[in-house]
Amino acid sequence: MDFTFDSEQNDLREAVRGLLERAYGDSEARRKVVGNDPGFDEKTWSRLAEMGLLGLPFAEEHGGMGAGPIEVAIVAEEIGRVIAPEPFIEAVVLAGGLIAAVGTDAQKGELLAAVAEGTTVPAFAHAEIGTRWSASASAVTATQAGDGWTLSGVKEPVPTGARADVLVVSAVVDGGTGLFVVQGDAAGLTRTGYRTHDGTRAANVRFDGTPATLLGAGGDQTAAIERALAEARIAYSHEAIGAMDTALRTTAEYLKTRKQFGVTLNKFQTLTHRAADMYVSLELARSTALWASMVQDAGGDVLSAADRARLQTSRAGRHVGKEAIQLHGGIGVTAEYSVGHYTSRLTAIDHLLGDGDFAAARLARTVADQETVDPLGAPYTG
Amino acid sequence: MRLQLSPELEAFREEMRTFFTTEVPQEIRDKVAAHRHVSKDEYVEAQRVLNAAGLAVPHWPVEWGGRDWTPLQRHIWREEMQLAGVPEPLAFNTSMIGPVLAAFGNQEQKERFLAKTANLDIWWCQGFSEPDAGSDLASLRTTAVRDGDDWVVNGQKTWTTLGQHADWIFCLVRTDPAAEKKQRGISLLVFPMDTPGVTLRPIELIDGGFEVNEVFFEDVRVPAENLIGEENRGWDYAKFLLGNERVGIARIGATKKMLAQAKEHAREITVDGRPLLEDPFMATRIAELENELVALELTALRVVANSADGRPHPASSVLKLKGSELQQAATELLVDIAGPLSVASFADGGSDVPDWARVAAPHYLNYRKVSIYGGSSEVQRTIIAGTILGL
Ligand SMILES: Cc1cc2nc3c(=O)[nH]c(=O)nc-3n(C[C@H](O)[C@H](O)[C@H](O)COP(=O)(O)OP(=O)(O)OC[C@H]3O[C@@H](n4cnc5c(N)ncnc54)[C@H](O)[C@@H]3O)c2cc1C
């Protein structure tokens, strides 16, 4: 087992960090960008495209870079470090990932190249009101109409749903959940976007006999959705780690400068120990997330690895996010100061695809399956 | 010892419940219950309804509108009010400056202010904290210098809650910069917010709301008669006031109400066809929270019953500390139940996400404040360690 990045990966990290620092190194810049629709900066999106990041995990023949989960993790962490509002995970990892996993060659050739170039922003319209974090659809149904299909029902909340150029939509089909592609300008499509608490955007997306094309060969795609969600959960864990890292560093810096009772706050051991505990949480989460990406890279059990990563990073994210605010005192809850926005983003990450309790409950169902756990290989069964 | 409420107290509870749920406008109570913004007019209206019935300031001296209730009655009053979603009488008026005026103000000040304070004819705000004087309040720097019949105030306050609505501010100011101990040279002054030289700048919080402000004073002239109590004794009044604040801040009834809402919503959301409330993880989490809340309520009953001559029991820090934690845990529970819907925080028309789920995340983020204001959790631990454990 080796957790070190190779030189290309280090270069990638430096390049992404440089770009994102230029865009959002000053937290005021992010506040400005999220203050206006679409909630991210189209120019930064183009720069990410120029750097090849928007096609990072796609095959080269489809206009991508053919990189793996470790590279995705590196980018996600850098996004989290400045909580860049660009929908890299939503558009590239999740929506793009589904197209790459399920689409026909023609669809991949057409759609993925456009995503990689930054000209098409896709979104995965999957969440439905009243259920949570499921891999299947129930509120949107697909009906075959001649050669094509139509969709009816409501998806919400759909991250970047109003801005997206194409939607990948999960819908009820005979025998399960199918995946469809809907163009942003399709008839019978109504999208109402809004700001989410973390400054990004989501939408209510209504389908009313909306024409759609099947993504890939059709049939039940629940397993593919489950897998794509797991991969996105792992990527979110890395984004959360970047965010926690900054929240912790900002807090440590604050403890060294803020004076009360005639001394800087770091003279109070009770506070420095709390910062130390934040670090412990962060590093355990970092190890688990990196491990999960390696499992994914090695073709291992990505579903359970994603649950472990989410459980650890969700708990750590809450711990670090809350403590970051608390140790700042009043300034921590203001919109003008950055640390609250980090906590807000960590909160949103938790709720978009599944929180710690959700992951723990899934892991709980499998505790009886093995005698000991072994992250390095097969479980020991006696 | 006695487990049950006496028949008289049962009747008292019923009386409170009936009053709160029938006399205070439903519309206002619904807003409080939904954690929606309550307007100034609505606050004022609600407090006046209470005051007219003698229910706004029962803990004040009888001559100024108090009721001479037992601590248990006060607890029931507060609890029922929170359960009914009644906006609580403005704390700055009723738990902070009012009791201080009643205890330390002169007769003229009492007559001038107390009735109006109880009726919210005057909306007070609290000018204690400063940018460099938070937990270390005694290091405050705003000065008041005597000039003839006036005090001239210069400096800056911050975190002034609802200062945008306030008619008057009660302010800690430094009147003796040469005092040997910095706690000694501080006085308590009150003055109208529209006095020349007072400016207010709103501060946006992470939930997008505007409830706190910075307040700047530039050569603000305050008549000498607006000094409360004795010159340079302001610190004692501040401690008295903050102790009172702490008792009310546990907000057990409000947390109970949130847990009730949590259960209701967790029944509506299904996971794999089953109500979320039946999920063992969720049910266990709620059970643990309810149990802590029971423990806190019982402790509150023990502590309030023992508070001597109106002064807070030292263990009131337990109430503030744990009360903050449980309020925060309840808001976290609600946002977790909302799950993916919670991101739809600023949706208005055109969204199908129910109202409660939209407010859940901003409410959760906003409530990080309760372990910071009114003496942070760290400060409460220091008080427990110092005054109670002698450490
Ligand atoms: C929403 C909100 C509303 C408020 N409303 C009002 C108001 O109306 N009027 C008013 O006057 N004030 C108000 N306050 C101010 C509040 O009382 C202060 O924020 C509080 O006293 C903490 O001060 P600070 O923010 O400067 O944090 P700091 O004192 O800088 O504290 C930062 C962190 O260090 C910890 N800390 C500080 N000193 C110690 C120590 N010695 N030992 C261990 N830990 C320590 C704190 O607990 C905190 O975690 C409000 C605050 C908020 C957030």
Short mmCIF file of N, CA and C in Angstrom, two decimals, chain B residues 221-303:
data_model
loop_
_atom_site.label_atom_id
_atom_site.label_comp_id
_atom_site.label_asym_id
_atom_site.label_seq_id
_atom_site.Cartn_x
_atom_site.Cartn_y
_atom_site.Cartn_z
N ARG B 221 -23.91 62.27 23.10
CA ARG B 221 -24.14 62.95 24.40
C ARG B 221 -25.33 62.30 25.10
N VAL B 222 -25.04 61.77 26.30
CA VAL B 222 -26.06 61.06 27.08
C VAL B 222 -26.25 61.79 28.41
N PRO B 223 -27.48 62.21 28.72
CA PRO B 223 -27.70 62.93 29.98
C PRO B 223 -27.25 62.10 31.18
N ALA B 224 -26.69 62.75 32.17
CA ALA B 224 -26.14 62.07 33.34
C ALA B 224 -27.18 61.19 34.02
N GLU B 225 -28.44 61.59 33.96
CA GLU B 225 -29.49 60.82 34.65
C GLU B 225 -29.69 59.43 34.01
N ASN B 226 -29.05 59.18 32.86
CA ASN B 226 -29.21 57.87 32.21
C ASN B 226 -28.19 56.83 32.66
N LEU B 227 -27.43 57.19 33.67
CA LEU B 227 -26.54 56.19 34.27
C LEU B 227 -27.40 55.31 35.18
N ILE B 228 -27.23 54.00 35.05
CA ILE B 228 -28.01 53.08 35.89
C ILE B 228 -27.14 52.66 37.09
N GLY B 229 -27.72 52.77 38.28
CA GLY B 229 -26.98 52.38 39.48
C GLY B 229 -25.83 53.34 39.72
N GLU B 230 -24.76 52.79 40.32
CA GLU B 230 -23.62 53.65 40.65
C GLU B 230 -22.58 53.66 39.55
N GLU B 231 -21.89 54.77 39.47
CA GLU B 231 -20.78 54.90 38.54
C GLU B 231 -19.72 53.83 38.87
N ASN B 232 -19.16 53.25 37.85
CA ASN B 232 -18.09 52.25 37.97
C ASN B 232 -18.52 50.91 38.60
N ARG B 233 -19.83 50.72 38.77
CA ARG B 233 -20.31 49.43 39.29
C ARG B 233 -20.98 48.60 38.19
N GLY B 234 -20.82 49.02 36.95
CA GLY B 234 -21.51 48.37 35.83
C GLY B 234 -21.24 46.89 35.71
N TRP B 235 -20.05 46.48 36.10
CA TRP B 235 -19.69 45.07 35.96
C TRP B 235 -20.59 44.17 36.81
N ASP B 236 -20.91 44.65 38.01
CA ASP B 236 -21.80 43.87 38.89
C ASP B 236 -23.17 43.70 38.25
N TYR B 237 -23.67 44.77 37.65
CA TYR B 237 -24.99 44.69 37.02
C TYR B 237 -24.94 43.75 35.81
N ALA B 238 -23.81 43.82 35.11
CA ALA B 238 -23.67 42.95 33.93
C ALA B 238 -23.69 41.48 34.34
N LYS B 239 -23.02 41.18 35.44
CA LYS B 239 -22.98 39.79 35.90
C LYS B 239 -24.37 39.32 36.34
N PHE B 240 -25.08 40.20 37.01
CA PHE B 240 -26.44 39.92 37.44
C PHE B 240 -27.32 39.63 36.21
N LEU B 241 -27.17 40.49 35.23
CA LEU B 241 -27.97 40.40 34.01
C LEU B 241 -27.64 39.13 33.21
N LEU B 242 -26.35 38.83 33.09
CA LEU B 242 -25.96 37.67 32.28
C LEU B 242 -26.37 36.37 32.98
N GLY B 243 -26.34 36.38 34.31
CA GLY B 243 -26.80 35.20 35.06
C GLY B 243 -28.27 34.93 34.78
N ASN B 244 -29.05 35.99 34.75
CA ASN B 244 -30.47 35.84 34.43
C ASN B 244 -30.67 35.33 33.02
N GLU B 245 -29.84 35.85 32.10
CA GLU B 245 -29.95 35.47 30.69
C GLU B 245 -29.76 33.96 30.55
N ARG B 246 -28.81 33.45 31.32
CA ARG B 246 -28.42 32.05 31.19
C ARG B 246 -29.55 31.08 31.53
N VAL B 247 -30.33 31.44 32.56
CA VAL B 247 -31.39 30.53 32.99
C VAL B 247 -32.42 30.34 31.87
N GLY B 248 -32.77 31.44 31.21
CA GLY B 248 -33.81 31.35 30.20
C GLY B 248 -33.34 30.78 28.88
N ILE B 249 -32.03 30.67 28.73
CA ILE B 249 -31.45 30.39 27.43
C ILE B 249 -31.46 28.90 27.09
N ALA B 250 -31.78 28.04 28.08
CA ALA B 250 -31.78 26.59 27.82
C ALA B 250 -32.88 26.20 26.84
N ARG B 251 -33.99 26.91 26.86
CA ARG B 251 -35.07 26.76 25.88
C ARG B 251 -35.51 25.31 25.69
N ILE B 252 -35.80 24.68 26.79
CA ILE B 252 -36.16 23.27 26.76
C ILE B 252 -37.46 23.03 25.99
N GLY B 253 -38.44 23.89 26.23
CA GLY B 253 -39.72 23.75 25.52
C GLY B 253 -39.54 23.86 24.01
N ALA B 254 -38.69 24.79 23.60
CA ALA B 254 -38.47 24.98 22.17
C ALA B 254 -37.82 23.73 21.56
N THR B 255 -36.88 23.13 22.30
CA THR B 255 -36.22 21.93 21.80
C THR B 255 -37.22 20.76 21.74
N LYS B 256 -38.06 20.68 22.76
CA LYS B 256 -39.11 19.65 22.74
C LYS B 256 -39.96 19.76 21.49
N LYS B 257 -40.29 21.00 21.19
CA LYS B 257 -41.13 21.23 20.01
C LYS B 257 -40.41 20.79 18.74
N MET B 258 -39.12 21.09 18.67
CA MET B 258 -38.36 20.67 17.49
C MET B 258 -38.31 19.15 17.37
N LEU B 259 -38.16 18.48 18.50
CA LEU B 259 -38.12 17.01 18.44
C LEU B 259 -39.48 16.45 18.00
N ALA B 260 -40.54 17.11 18.44
CA ALA B 260 -41.87 16.67 18.01
C ALA B 260 -42.02 16.85 16.50
N GLN B 261 -41.52 17.99 16.00
CA GLN B 261 -41.57 18.23 14.55
C GLN B 261 -40.73 17.19 13.82
N ALA B 262 -39.57 16.89 14.40
CA ALA B 262 -38.67 15.92 13.77
C ALA B 262 -39.39 14.58 13.59
N LYS B 263 -40.10 14.18 14.62
CA LYS B 263 -40.80 12.89 14.55
C LYS B 263 -41.90 12.93 13.48
N GLU B 264 -42.59 14.04 13.46
CA GLU B 264 -43.66 14.19 12.47
C GLU B 264 -43.10 14.08 11.04
N HIS B 265 -42.00 14.78 10.79
CA HIS B 265 -41.44 14.76 9.43
C HIS B 265 -40.81 13.42 9.11
N ALA B 266 -40.21 12.79 10.11
CA ALA B 266 -39.57 11.49 9.86
C ALA B 266 -40.62 10.42 9.58
N ARG B 267 -41.86 10.72 9.94
CA ARG B 267 -42.94 9.80 9.61
C ARG B 267 -43.34 9.95 8.14
N GLU B 268 -43.19 11.19 7.63
CA GLU B 268 -43.64 11.48 6.25
C GLU B 268 -42.65 10.99 5.20
N ILE B 269 -41.37 10.93 5.58
CA ILE B 269 -40.35 10.55 4.60
C ILE B 269 -40.18 9.04 4.62
N THR B 270 -40.15 8.44 3.42
CA THR B 270 -40.01 6.99 3.39
C THR B 270 -38.65 6.61 2.82
N VAL B 271 -38.11 5.54 3.37
CA VAL B 271 -36.87 4.98 2.87
C VAL B 271 -37.17 3.53 2.54
N ASP B 272 -36.98 3.17 1.29
CA ASP B 272 -37.33 1.83 0.82
C ASP B 272 -38.76 1.46 1.27
N GLY B 273 -39.64 2.40 1.16
CA GLY B 273 -41.05 2.14 1.45
C GLY B 273 -41.43 2.19 2.91
N ARG B 274 -40.43 2.40 3.80
CA ARG B 274 -40.77 2.45 5.23
C ARG B 274 -40.53 3.86 5.77
N PRO B 275 -41.37 4.27 6.73
CA PRO B 275 -41.15 5.61 7.30
C PRO B 275 -39.77 5.71 7.95
N LEU B 276 -39.13 6.83 7.72
CA LEU B 276 -37.79 7.05 8.29
C LEU B 276 -37.81 6.91 9.81
N LEU B 277 -38.94 7.26 10.41
CA LEU B 277 -39.03 7.19 11.87
C LEU B 277 -38.86 5.76 12.38
N GLU B 278 -39.16 4.79 11.51
CA GLU B 278 -39.02 3.39 11.94
C GLU B 278 -37.60 2.85 11.75
N ASP B 279 -36.77 3.65 11.09
CA ASP B 279 -35.38 3.25 10.92
C ASP B 279 -34.74 3.20 12.31
N PRO B 280 -34.15 2.04 12.68
CA PRO B 280 -33.65 1.90 14.05
C PRO B 280 -32.61 2.96 14.42
N PHE B 281 -31.82 3.34 13.44
CA PHE B 281 -30.78 4.35 13.68
C PHE B 281 -31.42 5.68 14.04
N MET B 282 -32.40 6.06 13.25
CA MET B 282 -33.08 7.34 13.46
C MET B 282 -33.84 7.31 14.79
N ALA B 283 -34.54 6.21 15.00
CA ALA B 283 -35.34 6.12 16.23
C ALA B 283 -34.44 6.17 17.46
N THR B 284 -33.29 5.50 17.39
CA THR B 284 -32.36 5.51 18.52
C THR B 284 -31.83 6.92 18.77
N ARG B 285 -31.52 7.58 17.68
CA ARG B 285 -30.98 8.94 17.82
C ARG B 285 -31.99 9.86 18.49
N ILE B 286 -33.24 9.75 18.07
CA ILE B 286 -34.27 10.60 18.68
C ILE B 286 -34.46 10.22 20.15
N ALA B 287 -34.46 8.91 20.40
CA ALA B 287 -34.64 8.47 21.79
C ALA B 287 -33.54 9.02 22.69
N GLU B 288 -32.31 9.00 22.21
CA GLU B 288 -31.20 9.52 23.02
C GLU B 288 -31.35 11.01 23.28
N LEU B 289 -31.76 11.72 22.24
CA LEU B 289 -31.95 13.16 22.41
C LEU B 289 -33.07 13.45 23.39
N GLU B 290 -34.16 12.70 23.26
CA GLU B 290 -35.28 12.91 24.17
C GLU B 290 -34.85 12.64 25.61
N ASN B 291 -34.03 11.63 25.76
CA ASN B 291 -33.59 11.29 27.11
C ASN B 291 -32.71 12.39 27.72
N GLU B 292 -31.84 12.93 26.91
CA GLU B 292 -31.00 14.03 27.40
C GLU B 292 -31.86 15.22 27.75
N LEU B 293 -32.90 15.42 26.96
CA LEU B 293 -33.78 16.55 27.20
C LEU B 293 -34.55 16.36 28.51
N VAL B 294 -34.98 15.13 28.76
CA VAL B 294 -35.65 14.83 30.02
C VAL B 294 -34.68 15.13 31.18
N ALA B 295 -33.44 14.68 31.02
CA ALA B 295 -32.45 14.91 32.08
C ALA B 295 -32.23 16.41 32.30
N LEU B 296 -32.22 17.15 31.21
CA LEU B 296 -32.01 18.59 31.33
C LEU B 296 -33.20 19.27 32.00
N GLU B 297 -34.39 18.84 31.61
CA GLU B 297 -35.58 19.44 32.20
C GLU B 297 -35.63 19.17 33.71
N LEU B 298 -35.31 17.93 34.07
CA LEU B 298 -35.31 17.59 35.49
C LEU B 298 -34.26 18.41 36.24
N THR B 299 -33.12 18.60 35.59
CA THR B 299 -32.08 19.40 36.23
C THR B 299 -32.55 20.85 36.36
N ALA B 300 -33.21 21.34 35.32
CA ALA B 300 -33.72 22.71 35.38
C ALA B 300 -34.68 22.85 36.55
N LEU B 301 -35.52 21.85 36.72
CA LEU B 301 -36.48 21.91 37.82
C LEU B 301 -35.77 21.90 39.17
N ARG B 302 -34.72 21.11 39.27
CA ARG B 302 -33.94 21.07 40.51
C ARG B 302 -33.26 22.41 40.74
N VAL B 303 -32.66 22.95 39.67
CA VAL B 303 -31.87 24.16 39.81
C VAL B 303 -32.76 25.37 40.07
#
